[in-house]
XYZ file of C-alpha atoms in Angstrom:
417
model
C -162.595 -28.123 175.589
C -161.681 -24.642 176.493
C -157.808 -25.442 176.995
C -157.655 -27.619 173.669
C -159.165 -24.644 171.717
C -156.528 -22.276 173.637
C -153.889 -24.610 172.403
C -155.135 -24.713 169.059
C -155.076 -21.198 168.513
C -151.428 -21.062 169.672
C -150.332 -23.877 167.264
C -152.161 -21.808 164.580
C -150.479 -18.443 165.405
C -146.967 -20.674 165.670
C -147.547 -22.036 162.228
C -148.794 -18.458 160.490
C -145.390 -17.047 162.108
C -143.389 -19.899 160.651
C -145.179 -19.673 157.252
C -144.427 -15.767 157.145
C -141.018 -16.462 157.921
C -140.391 -19.020 155.017
C -142.177 -16.677 152.637
C -140.198 -13.742 153.735
C -136.961 -15.727 153.305
C -137.977 -16.876 149.943
C -138.086 -13.602 148.713
C -135.068 -12.099 150.186
C -133.324 -14.934 148.596
C -134.782 -13.774 145.233
C -133.160 -10.362 145.513
C -130.049 -9.032 144.188
C -126.857 -10.411 145.895
C -124.077 -8.564 146.588
C -122.117 -7.875 143.525
C -118.660 -9.864 143.020
C -115.340 -8.215 142.735
C -114.828 -6.465 139.065
C -112.635 -8.455 137.016
C -109.128 -7.312 136.503
C -107.809 -5.680 133.168
C -106.121 -8.870 131.576
C -105.414 -8.357 127.985
C -106.644 -4.787 126.351
C -105.986 -6.007 122.832
C -108.446 -9.246 123.506
C -111.265 -6.285 124.545
C -113.944 -4.984 122.386
C -114.392 -2.086 121.324
C -110.504 -1.436 121.168
C -109.089 1.826 122.180
C -109.290 4.253 119.410
C -105.685 5.117 118.603
C -104.934 1.354 117.968
C -105.743 1.805 114.154
C -106.387 -1.221 112.106
C -104.146 0.998 109.347
C -102.915 4.331 108.360
C -103.883 4.822 104.721
C -103.130 7.676 102.524
C -106.058 9.635 101.282
C -106.059 12.112 98.201
C -108.580 14.851 98.024
C -109.342 15.799 94.654
C -110.067 19.355 93.779
C -113.320 20.202 91.554
C -112.855 23.426 89.299
C -115.263 26.372 89.970
C -116.844 25.867 86.628
C -119.112 23.054 88.314
C -118.425 22.927 92.186
C -120.952 24.082 94.293
C -119.508 27.952 95.141
C -118.112 28.478 98.425
C -120.621 31.235 99.369
C -123.449 28.738 98.959
C -121.448 26.186 100.670
C -120.904 28.426 103.776
C -124.353 30.194 103.709
C -127.330 28.340 102.786
C -125.973 24.824 103.285
C -124.230 25.613 106.227
C -127.768 25.538 108.140
C -128.658 22.336 106.576
C -128.502 18.987 108.792
C -127.203 17.481 105.163
C -124.076 19.691 105.949
C -121.797 16.582 106.987
C -120.308 16.267 103.591
C -118.600 19.541 103.684
C -117.713 19.286 107.299
C -115.758 16.048 106.576
C -114.473 17.624 103.428
C -112.969 20.543 105.187
C -111.728 18.439 107.585
C -109.397 16.950 105.338
C -108.152 19.688 103.346
C -107.399 21.746 106.512
C -103.999 21.524 107.010
C -104.182 22.401 110.889
C -106.511 19.134 111.044
C -105.297 16.131 112.704
C -106.910 14.253 110.115
C -105.312 15.894 107.324
C -101.617 15.494 109.222
C -102.647 12.027 109.596
C -104.246 10.610 106.474
C -104.039 13.646 103.583
C -101.364 12.913 100.828
C -100.773 15.627 97.876
C -99.440 12.683 95.883
C -101.990 10.869 94.090
C -99.671 7.976 93.025
C -99.149 7.192 96.829
C -102.788 6.884 98.002
C -104.956 4.231 99.233
C -108.386 6.020 98.861
C -109.617 8.946 96.802
C -112.055 11.529 98.061
C -114.201 12.909 95.578
C -115.423 16.185 96.752
C -119.065 15.789 95.935
C -121.540 17.941 97.507
C -124.640 17.097 95.718
C -126.810 17.468 98.911
C -125.888 21.094 98.991
C -126.334 21.638 95.452
C -129.945 20.134 95.689
C -130.696 21.957 99.282
C -129.870 25.037 97.492
C -132.041 24.129 94.558
C -135.235 23.503 96.668
C -134.423 26.807 98.777
C -135.129 28.629 95.567
C -137.893 26.737 94.386
C -140.422 26.935 97.138
C -139.088 23.788 98.906
C -140.338 21.446 95.851
C -138.352 18.266 97.298
C -138.862 16.571 93.693
C -136.706 19.400 91.800
C -133.757 18.597 90.779
C -132.468 22.045 88.998
C -130.483 19.723 86.377
C -128.472 18.469 89.050
C -127.175 15.325 86.694
C -126.197 17.677 83.898
C -124.608 20.570 85.729
C -123.120 18.510 88.456
C -122.836 14.927 88.571
C -121.564 14.271 85.014
C -119.069 17.092 85.063
C -117.706 15.672 88.490
C -117.487 12.075 87.425
C -115.933 13.107 83.920
C -113.233 14.675 85.655
C -112.467 11.881 88.079
C -112.760 9.201 85.389
C -111.451 11.045 82.361
C -108.717 13.337 83.853
C -107.397 11.424 86.296
C -106.012 7.559 86.011
C -106.802 6.196 89.508
C -110.753 5.453 89.259
C -110.127 3.197 86.427
C -107.227 1.219 88.082
C -109.714 -0.273 90.552
C -112.819 0.439 88.947
C -113.639 3.361 91.461
C -113.451 0.639 94.241
C -111.204 2.776 96.326
C -113.042 6.127 95.800
C -114.951 7.980 98.576
C -118.292 9.954 98.377
C -120.720 11.453 100.828
C -124.448 10.870 100.232
C -126.310 12.649 103.772
C -130.002 12.527 102.516
C -132.482 10.523 103.294
C -132.723 8.716 99.855
C -128.690 8.648 99.659
C -127.906 8.519 95.850
C -131.152 7.610 94.535
C -131.811 11.453 93.881
C -129.674 11.427 90.943
C -130.499 9.741 87.589
C -126.995 8.983 86.680
C -126.090 7.377 89.938
C -124.924 4.236 87.868
C -121.643 6.596 87.055
C -120.703 6.647 90.686
C -121.889 3.194 92.041
C -118.716 1.699 92.476
C -117.359 4.182 95.008
C -117.689 3.637 98.985
C -120.599 6.010 100.295
C -120.445 7.730 103.361
C -124.266 7.878 104.521
C -126.235 9.131 107.213
C -129.139 6.722 107.082
C -128.393 3.065 107.816
C -131.602 0.803 107.385
C -131.772 -2.938 107.517
C -135.393 -3.130 106.420
C -136.243 -4.735 103.136
C -138.723 -2.165 102.094
C -135.816 0.356 101.548
C -132.882 -2.016 100.141
C -132.937 0.144 96.865
C -131.121 2.822 99.015
C -128.593 0.922 101.019
C -125.770 -1.066 99.683
C -124.841 -3.188 102.546
C -121.059 -3.712 103.055
C -120.389 -1.105 100.432
C -121.917 2.107 102.549
C -120.294 3.345 105.634
C -122.874 4.814 108.088
C -121.907 8.203 109.302
C -123.159 10.979 112.204
C -125.400 13.671 111.005
C -124.950 17.264 111.290
C -126.926 19.174 113.808
C -128.151 22.890 113.543
C -127.716 23.771 117.224
C -124.042 22.360 117.367
C -122.747 22.713 113.753
C -124.576 25.646 112.188
C -125.533 27.758 115.332
C -122.103 26.741 117.143
C -123.708 26.232 120.517
C -120.908 24.608 122.750
C -122.357 22.160 125.357
C -119.244 22.860 127.702
C -121.026 26.451 128.191
C -123.463 24.704 129.954
C -121.804 21.310 131.221
C -118.837 20.456 133.705
C -115.860 18.417 132.572
C -117.548 15.244 133.777
C -120.960 16.210 132.113
C -123.274 17.491 134.596
C -125.089 20.848 134.471
C -122.880 23.915 135.859
C -125.967 24.544 137.565
C -128.931 22.627 139.134
C -129.346 18.761 138.151
C -130.643 16.826 135.112
C -134.046 17.416 136.306
C -136.067 16.696 132.779
C -136.440 12.781 133.209
C -137.098 12.460 129.345
C -137.352 15.104 126.329
C -138.434 15.328 122.928
C -139.097 18.352 120.794
C -139.739 17.889 117.223
C -142.421 17.156 114.345
C -145.287 16.408 114.553
C -148.213 16.975 116.557
C -150.963 15.685 114.408
C -149.383 11.967 113.633
C -151.816 9.323 113.927
C -151.360 5.972 115.159
C -151.574 4.161 111.486
C -149.164 6.931 110.026
C -146.251 5.861 107.649
C -144.562 8.793 109.197
C -142.562 7.197 112.366
C -144.860 4.598 111.822
C -147.078 6.133 113.904
C -144.786 6.289 117.168
C -144.886 9.750 117.367
C -148.619 9.875 118.001
C -147.931 8.333 121.441
C -145.576 11.031 122.487
C -147.846 13.944 121.774
C -151.156 12.336 122.701
C -149.591 10.276 125.818
C -146.236 10.907 126.947
C -146.528 14.381 126.885
C -148.706 14.236 129.978
C -146.436 12.122 131.995
C -144.589 13.712 135.105
C -140.869 14.541 134.320
C -141.528 14.797 130.554
C -140.812 17.657 128.344
C -142.242 17.176 124.842
C -143.508 19.235 122.308
C -142.847 21.027 118.779
C -139.459 22.643 117.931
C -137.957 25.268 120.377
C -135.847 28.384 120.024
C -132.189 27.032 119.772
C -130.959 28.520 123.046
C -133.839 27.405 124.918
C -133.419 23.977 123.336
C -129.777 24.015 124.210
C -130.688 24.880 128.184
C -133.296 21.921 128.202
C -130.736 19.699 126.696
C -128.391 20.489 129.528
C -130.869 19.529 131.959
C -132.425 16.166 130.362
C -131.463 12.535 131.558
C -132.975 10.760 128.476
C -133.601 11.722 125.242
C -136.201 10.462 123.201
C -135.062 9.189 119.164
C -137.973 7.845 117.511
C -138.046 7.211 113.602
C -139.173 10.076 111.455
C -139.439 9.383 107.647
C -136.303 7.648 108.269
C -134.879 5.618 111.033
C -132.150 8.038 112.007
C -132.793 11.539 113.249
C -130.181 14.458 113.882
C -131.841 14.552 117.408
C -129.585 11.578 118.683
C -126.527 13.629 117.882
C -127.777 16.612 119.856
C -128.357 14.362 122.883
C -125.125 12.883 122.327
C -123.425 16.188 122.437
C -124.900 17.363 125.659
C -124.517 13.800 127.596
C -128.256 13.233 127.321
C -128.836 9.004 127.473
C -130.541 8.748 124.071
C -133.634 6.298 123.922
C -133.342 4.917 120.119
C -136.915 4.026 118.915
C -136.181 2.780 115.366
C -136.298 -1.003 114.450
C -133.760 -1.959 112.042
C -131.310 1.057 112.574
C -127.709 0.578 111.740
C -126.182 3.220 113.599
C -122.518 4.586 112.621
C -119.465 2.335 113.126
C -121.035 -0.419 114.571
C -118.072 -2.464 114.135
C -116.245 -0.104 116.469
C -118.831 1.469 118.870
C -120.692 -0.318 121.399
C -123.779 1.445 121.100
C -125.586 -0.553 123.830
C -123.588 0.727 126.809
C -124.783 4.533 126.109
C -128.014 4.203 124.426
C -131.519 2.488 125.509
C -133.465 0.668 122.642
C -137.193 0.543 122.848
C -138.926 -1.439 120.085
C -142.246 -0.244 118.297
C -144.437 -2.873 119.675
C -142.905 -2.093 123.591
C -142.978 1.710 123.123
C -146.428 1.769 124.797
C -144.444 0.800 127.759
C -141.939 3.436 127.491
C -142.373 5.060 130.825
C -142.450 1.629 132.567
C -139.232 0.784 130.754
C -137.542 3.867 131.521
C -138.344 3.944 135.188
C -137.209 0.316 135.633
C -133.538 1.283 134.683
C -132.006 1.636 138.245
C -129.657 4.697 139.319
C -126.575 2.645 138.880
C -127.416 1.656 135.533
C -128.351 5.225 134.117
C -124.953 6.282 135.719
C -123.103 3.579 133.849
C -124.589 4.889 130.528
C -124.530 8.182 131.057
C -120.351 7.919 131.732
C -119.834 5.928 128.764
C -121.802 8.241 126.747
C -119.855 11.126 127.937
C -116.300 9.542 128.192
C -116.747 7.604 124.952
C -119.745 8.064 122.860
C -119.236 11.698 122.043
C -116.253 10.933 120.019
C -118.346 9.497 117.456
C -119.857 12.597 116.315
C -118.565 14.611 113.341
C -116.961 17.303 115.695
C -114.955 14.667 117.609
C -113.374 11.486 115.772
C -115.608 10.585 113.072
C -112.856 10.358 110.362
C -110.816 7.967 112.811
C -113.744 5.345 112.740
C -114.551 5.834 108.967
C -110.665 5.249 108.329
C -111.275 1.996 110.404
C -114.053 0.828 108.099
C -112.038 1.658 104.886
C -109.377 -0.738 106.159
C -111.351 -3.444 106.731
C -113.395 -2.761 103.118
C -109.828 -2.949 101.395
C -108.397 -5.903 103.618
C -105.571 -3.802 104.496
C -104.749 -5.062 107.938
C -101.437 -2.880 109.284
C -102.289 -1.868 112.904
C -100.572 1.305 113.826
C -100.904 3.523 117.092
C -101.958 6.836 116.324
C -100.896 8.421 119.471
C -104.447 9.645 120.511
C -104.143 8.597 124.211
C -107.385 6.940 124.282
């Protein structure tokens, strides 16, 4: 009997060992296999996105000049409005009219008869920002913007030149960089035929009145630290986008409004409540209210991920600060239209997190392996940064304009990328 028991114990041990081996081999097979060899470059023209220098067309743009009788004075453009995140209208205009600018050399003509498009120097956001600053920031104040600015501008364009009427305004360009785009102006019907460059792209039905699908081009926003303060990321980063000293030791960062957001608030759809009540306590997270500019820039140079939740609108200027400093943006804004989506592979250098998954934010970000993170960071640094206002925004805008007008005349711009 004792011999039988010993034999049974031996068989039990053998079976357990065999079972453990089978289980181990099963889980080993489920792990990732060695990567296959990368595919060779076959036909660049068949890839997306295509190199930026391979333009859809190279149109000519005529820039109207508005008289000082109604144009926002230079002192205000370069003063109060320079600090505004709505300053993209003036930045893009100045790039066109600056004779030393590559965009001026490539696209601008002084002969309106040969122009394909016409740029209206409409600085409505500057007019209103200055108005609000002088009226205790009452956002519903308009300071007679239609009578003093909109109508004189459109009278000039429509009545003093023949080009608006030739196409019904379809080839004219205006910039509306504020949250509510063109709806600030009671007489906006006068300029509706034009192409609008807007910083807000939104697919949600609730805001269809602000967005003209397939007639608006979504553009980058201006940012305080880059475009107003003039802080240069390259003072803190190497040519490869790494910190000049130390490493990116902040796992995720967010500094901004508002610490008292509740879960059911309209502002940010409650998303930011999780930031201040929960994520701020997580190890590796740097979250809080707004910081002084230099301190903020120093933290940007140390961060791996930058959290970009919606606020009152889906877009935030924060994403452009992250991009400029090589911080991989985490976009939490369901339904957003990012700038130049036909030509920019946003998903190669950002992380998207939906609102119904944002409570799992840390789990999602920690689940990104270092190889994938580095791929996104490198794509961001080598490619994503070019989207910004201070880089190649006009080249991307031109591609969209060419498609809108059905102009398919490929040309190499000689950019080298």
